[in-house]
Every structure is written in C-alpha cells, then in structure tokens.
Coordinates of C-alpha atoms and ligand atoms in Angstrom, one line a residue:
X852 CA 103.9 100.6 -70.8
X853 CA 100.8 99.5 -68.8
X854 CA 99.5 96.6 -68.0
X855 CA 97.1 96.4 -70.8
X856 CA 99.9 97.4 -73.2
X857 CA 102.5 94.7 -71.7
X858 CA 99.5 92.2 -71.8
X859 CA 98.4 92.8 -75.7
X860 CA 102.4 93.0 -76.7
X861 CA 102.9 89.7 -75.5
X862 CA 100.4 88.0 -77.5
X863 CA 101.7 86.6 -81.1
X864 CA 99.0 86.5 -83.8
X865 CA 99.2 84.1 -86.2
X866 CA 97.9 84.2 -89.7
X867 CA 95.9 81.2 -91.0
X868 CA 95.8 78.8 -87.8
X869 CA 94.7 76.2 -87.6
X870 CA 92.9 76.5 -90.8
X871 CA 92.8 79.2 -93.8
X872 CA 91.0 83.0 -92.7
X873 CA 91.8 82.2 -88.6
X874 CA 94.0 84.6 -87.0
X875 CA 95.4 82.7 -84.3
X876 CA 96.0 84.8 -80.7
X877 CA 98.2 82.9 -79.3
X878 CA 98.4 82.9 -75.5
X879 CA 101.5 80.7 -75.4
X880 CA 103.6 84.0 -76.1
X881 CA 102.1 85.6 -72.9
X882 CA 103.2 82.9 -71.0
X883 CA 106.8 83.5 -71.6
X884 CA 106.6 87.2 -70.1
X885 CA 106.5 86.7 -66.3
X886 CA 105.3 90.2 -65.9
X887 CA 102.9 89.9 -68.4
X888 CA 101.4 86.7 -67.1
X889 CA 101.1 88.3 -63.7
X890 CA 100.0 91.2 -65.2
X891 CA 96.9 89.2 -66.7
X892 CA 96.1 87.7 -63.4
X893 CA 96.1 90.3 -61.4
X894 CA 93.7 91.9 -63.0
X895 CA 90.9 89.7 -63.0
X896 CA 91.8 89.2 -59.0
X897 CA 91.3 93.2 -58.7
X898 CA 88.4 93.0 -61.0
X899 CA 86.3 90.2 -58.8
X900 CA 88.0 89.8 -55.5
X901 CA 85.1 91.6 -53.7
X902 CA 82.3 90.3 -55.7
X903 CA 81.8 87.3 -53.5
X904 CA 82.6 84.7 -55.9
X905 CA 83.0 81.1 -54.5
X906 CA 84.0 79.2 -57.4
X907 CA 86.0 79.0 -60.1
X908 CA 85.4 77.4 -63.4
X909 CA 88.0 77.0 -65.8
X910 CA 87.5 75.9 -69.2
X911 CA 89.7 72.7 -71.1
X912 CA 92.1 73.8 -71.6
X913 CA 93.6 77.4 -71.8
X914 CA 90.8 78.6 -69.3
X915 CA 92.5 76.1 -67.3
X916 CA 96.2 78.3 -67.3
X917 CA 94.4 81.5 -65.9
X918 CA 91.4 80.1 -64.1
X919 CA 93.6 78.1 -61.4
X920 CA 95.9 80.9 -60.5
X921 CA 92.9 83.2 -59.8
X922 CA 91.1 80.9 -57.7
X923 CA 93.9 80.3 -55.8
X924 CA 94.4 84.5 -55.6
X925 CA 90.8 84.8 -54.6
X926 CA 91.3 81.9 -52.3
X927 CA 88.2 79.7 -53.7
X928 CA 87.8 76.0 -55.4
X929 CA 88.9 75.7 -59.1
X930 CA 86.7 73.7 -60.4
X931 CA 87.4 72.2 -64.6
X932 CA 85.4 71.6 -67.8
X933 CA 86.8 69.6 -69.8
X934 CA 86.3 67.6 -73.5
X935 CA 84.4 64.4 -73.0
X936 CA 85.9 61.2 -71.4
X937 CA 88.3 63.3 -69.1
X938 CA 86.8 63.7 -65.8
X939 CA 86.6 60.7 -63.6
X940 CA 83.9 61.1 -61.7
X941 CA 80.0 60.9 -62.5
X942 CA 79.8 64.2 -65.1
X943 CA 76.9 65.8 -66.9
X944 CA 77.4 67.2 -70.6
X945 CA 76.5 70.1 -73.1
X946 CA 77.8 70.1 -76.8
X947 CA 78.2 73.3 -78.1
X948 CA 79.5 75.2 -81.8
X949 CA 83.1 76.7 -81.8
X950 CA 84.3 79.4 -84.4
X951 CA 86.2 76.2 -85.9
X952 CA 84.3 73.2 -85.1
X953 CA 81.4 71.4 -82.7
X954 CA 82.0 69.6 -79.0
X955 CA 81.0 68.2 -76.1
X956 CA 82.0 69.7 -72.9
X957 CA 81.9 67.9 -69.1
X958 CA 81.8 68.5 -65.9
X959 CA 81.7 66.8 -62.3
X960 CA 77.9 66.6 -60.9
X961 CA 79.5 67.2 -57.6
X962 CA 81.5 70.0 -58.0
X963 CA 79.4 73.2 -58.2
X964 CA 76.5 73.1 -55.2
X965 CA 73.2 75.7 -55.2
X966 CA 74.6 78.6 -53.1
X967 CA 77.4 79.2 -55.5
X968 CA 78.6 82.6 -57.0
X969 CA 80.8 80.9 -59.9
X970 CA 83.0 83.5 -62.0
X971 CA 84.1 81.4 -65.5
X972 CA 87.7 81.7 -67.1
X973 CA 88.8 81.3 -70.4
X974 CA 91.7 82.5 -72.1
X975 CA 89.3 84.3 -75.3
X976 CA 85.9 84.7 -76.2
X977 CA 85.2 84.3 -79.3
X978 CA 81.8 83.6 -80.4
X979 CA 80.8 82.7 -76.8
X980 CA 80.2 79.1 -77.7
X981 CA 82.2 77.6 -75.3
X982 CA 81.2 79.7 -72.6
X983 CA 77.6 79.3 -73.0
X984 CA 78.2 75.7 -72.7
X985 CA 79.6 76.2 -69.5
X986 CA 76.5 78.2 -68.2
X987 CA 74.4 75.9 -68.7
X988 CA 76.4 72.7 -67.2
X989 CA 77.0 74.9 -64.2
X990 CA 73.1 76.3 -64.3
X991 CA 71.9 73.0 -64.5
X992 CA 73.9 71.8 -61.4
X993 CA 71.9 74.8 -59.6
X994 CA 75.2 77.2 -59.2
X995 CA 74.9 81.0 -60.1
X996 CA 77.0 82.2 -62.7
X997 CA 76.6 85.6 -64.0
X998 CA 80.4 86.6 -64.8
X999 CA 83.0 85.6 -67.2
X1000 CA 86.7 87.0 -67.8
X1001 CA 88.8 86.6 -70.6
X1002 CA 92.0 87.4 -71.8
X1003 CA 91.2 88.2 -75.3
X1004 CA 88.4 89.2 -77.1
X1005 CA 87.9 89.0 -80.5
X1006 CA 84.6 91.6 -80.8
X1007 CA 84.3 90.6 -84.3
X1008 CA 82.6 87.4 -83.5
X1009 CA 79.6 89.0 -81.0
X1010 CA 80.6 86.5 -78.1
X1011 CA 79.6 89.6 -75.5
X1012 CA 76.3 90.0 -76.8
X1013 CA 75.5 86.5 -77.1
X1014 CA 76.4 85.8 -73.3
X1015 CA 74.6 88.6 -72.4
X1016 CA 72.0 86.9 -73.8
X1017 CA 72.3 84.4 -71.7
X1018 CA 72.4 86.5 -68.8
X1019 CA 76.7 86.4 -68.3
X1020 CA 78.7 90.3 -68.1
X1021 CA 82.1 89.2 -70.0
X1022 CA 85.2 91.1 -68.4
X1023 CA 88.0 91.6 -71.3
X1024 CA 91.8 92.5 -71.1
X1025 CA 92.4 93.0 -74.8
X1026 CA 90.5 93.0 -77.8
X1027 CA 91.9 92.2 -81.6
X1028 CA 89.5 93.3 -84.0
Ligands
PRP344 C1 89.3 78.0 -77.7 C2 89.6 79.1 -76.6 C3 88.2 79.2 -76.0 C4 87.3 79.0 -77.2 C5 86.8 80.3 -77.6 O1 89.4 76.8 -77.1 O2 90.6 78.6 -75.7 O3 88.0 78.2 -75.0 O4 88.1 78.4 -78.2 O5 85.9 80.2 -78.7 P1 84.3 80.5 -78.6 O6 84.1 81.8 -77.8 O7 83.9 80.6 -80.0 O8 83.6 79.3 -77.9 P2 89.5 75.4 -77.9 O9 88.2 74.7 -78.0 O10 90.2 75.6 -79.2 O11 90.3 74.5 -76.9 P3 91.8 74.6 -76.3 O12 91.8 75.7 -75.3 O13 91.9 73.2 -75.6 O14 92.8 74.8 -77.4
ADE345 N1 89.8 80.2 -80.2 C1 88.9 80.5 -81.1 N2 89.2 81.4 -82.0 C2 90.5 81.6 -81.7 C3 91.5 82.5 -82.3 N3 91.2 83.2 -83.3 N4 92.8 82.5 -81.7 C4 93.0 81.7 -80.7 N5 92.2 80.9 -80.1 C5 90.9 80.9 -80.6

C-alpha cells in the first residue's frame, strides 16, 4: 500500500453525521494508525518545506491536529484560528458559512506580521468556507497566504475553485467524492 492508500484506508466514513444527507470523514480513525498519521504529515512537509513558508495557520480545531506537527517539521510558528471567545489576546474576526451551519472565526492581531509566507492547515475542505475566512483574517493582518493543505477533500462541494478564487492553490491527500 502507499502512502495515499494507507492514508484514505484509515479514514471511517460515516453515514448521516451530524445531521441527515452528511457523510461524515472522520479523521479520528487516522489518528489511531501511527503510520498513517505520519504518513499524512509527511507529506505536506515534502510538499512545502522548500517554499519558504514562515508560518503556520491552523484552523479550530482539526486543522489544529495537523497544522502543529508541520510547523514544527518545517521548523516555523503555529499560529491558531479559533471559534470566538477563545483566544486571549486582542483578536480580529471573520464569520463565514459552513456546509452545515454559520460562524465566527478569530485570530490574534499579533500573530501574523507583513513579510509572512503563511501556508493554512485544515484537516478537509469542503466548501472552502472556513478557509476563506482564514484568508481574509490573515490578509487583513497584512500576511501573504497563497497555499492551503488538506487532508481530505470532498470535490463535490467546489471548495478548490472557490479558494482559487480567492487567490489560495489547495494541496489534497484524498478525495471522497
Ligand atoms: C470542519 C472541518 C473544516 C471545515 C470544512 O470543521 O474540520 O474545518 O469544517 O468545511 P468548509 O470547507 O465547508 O468550510 P468544523 O467547523 O466542523 O469544526 P471542528 O474542526 O472543530 O469540528
Ligand atoms: N466538515 C465539513 N463537512 C464534513 C464532512 N462531510 N466530514 C467531516 N468533516 C466535515
């Protein structure tokens, strides 16, 4: 098996979660295969580790299970979004649509500065809601951002087209149509 293979086998899909129609990819299931979770991370290092990218974003909160072992791969900050009322320090907001719902995402007005290269992690693009959101926090902060990896992608839902769009290249693992 390859990596891509041992990577999509790991993944548990299940039928009408959290609400009727939803397949539900469920990450949790890759966790619990070692070489599959290493597998997954490894391959967004090789993908971006010589694209100068200073900064990591991570998105609340299964962006937040890849995203911090890749920064620490490519040796650069991890920096979080999160849901409102989680961060700390002074934040700035975005709300955004999800394939299942509306909401407001944060982040730190300190943490991304005007020479950065950020590269976004999530663990699946779906519509590209929640990604777009993060653009435009980091955007708005002055940071570059013109990459975003996934795990999964569910093509179904057009989230690659609508990020490019907005100007993002989405690297994808695995794809459930
Ligand atoms: C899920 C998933 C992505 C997003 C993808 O997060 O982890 O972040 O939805 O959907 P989109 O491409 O349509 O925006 P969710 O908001 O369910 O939060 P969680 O990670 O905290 O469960
Ligand atoms: N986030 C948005 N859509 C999802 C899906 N179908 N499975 C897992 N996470 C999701």
């Amino acid at each position: 098996m390859n990596q891509v293979e041992l990577i999509k086998s790991s993944i548990k899909s299940i039928p009408d979660y959290p609400k009727a129609g939803i397949i539900f990819r469920d990450i949790t299931s890759l966790l619990e295969v070692p070489n599959a979770f290493q597998a997954t991370v490894d391959m967004i290092v090789a993908e971006f580790k010589h694209k100068g990218i200073t900064k990591i974003v991570g998105t609340e909160s299964r962006g937040f299970i890849f995203g911090a072992p890749v920064a620490l791969a490519l040796g650069v900050p991890f920096v979080l979004v999160r849901k409102p009322k989680k961060l700390p320090r002074e934040v700035i907001s975005q709300s955004y649509t999800l394939e299942y719902g509306e909401d407001v995402l944060e982040i730190h007005t300190d943490s991304i500065q005007a020479n950065d290269n950020v590269l976004i992690i999530d663990d699946l693009l779906a519509t590209g809601g929640t990604v777009e959101a993060t653009t435009k926090l980091i955007r708005r902060l002055g940071g570059k951002v013109e990459n975003a990896a996934f795990v999964i992608y569910l093509p179904d839902l057009g989230g690659k087209e609508r990020l490019e769009q907005a100007g993002i290249n989405s690297f994808t693992l695995v794809s459930f149509e």
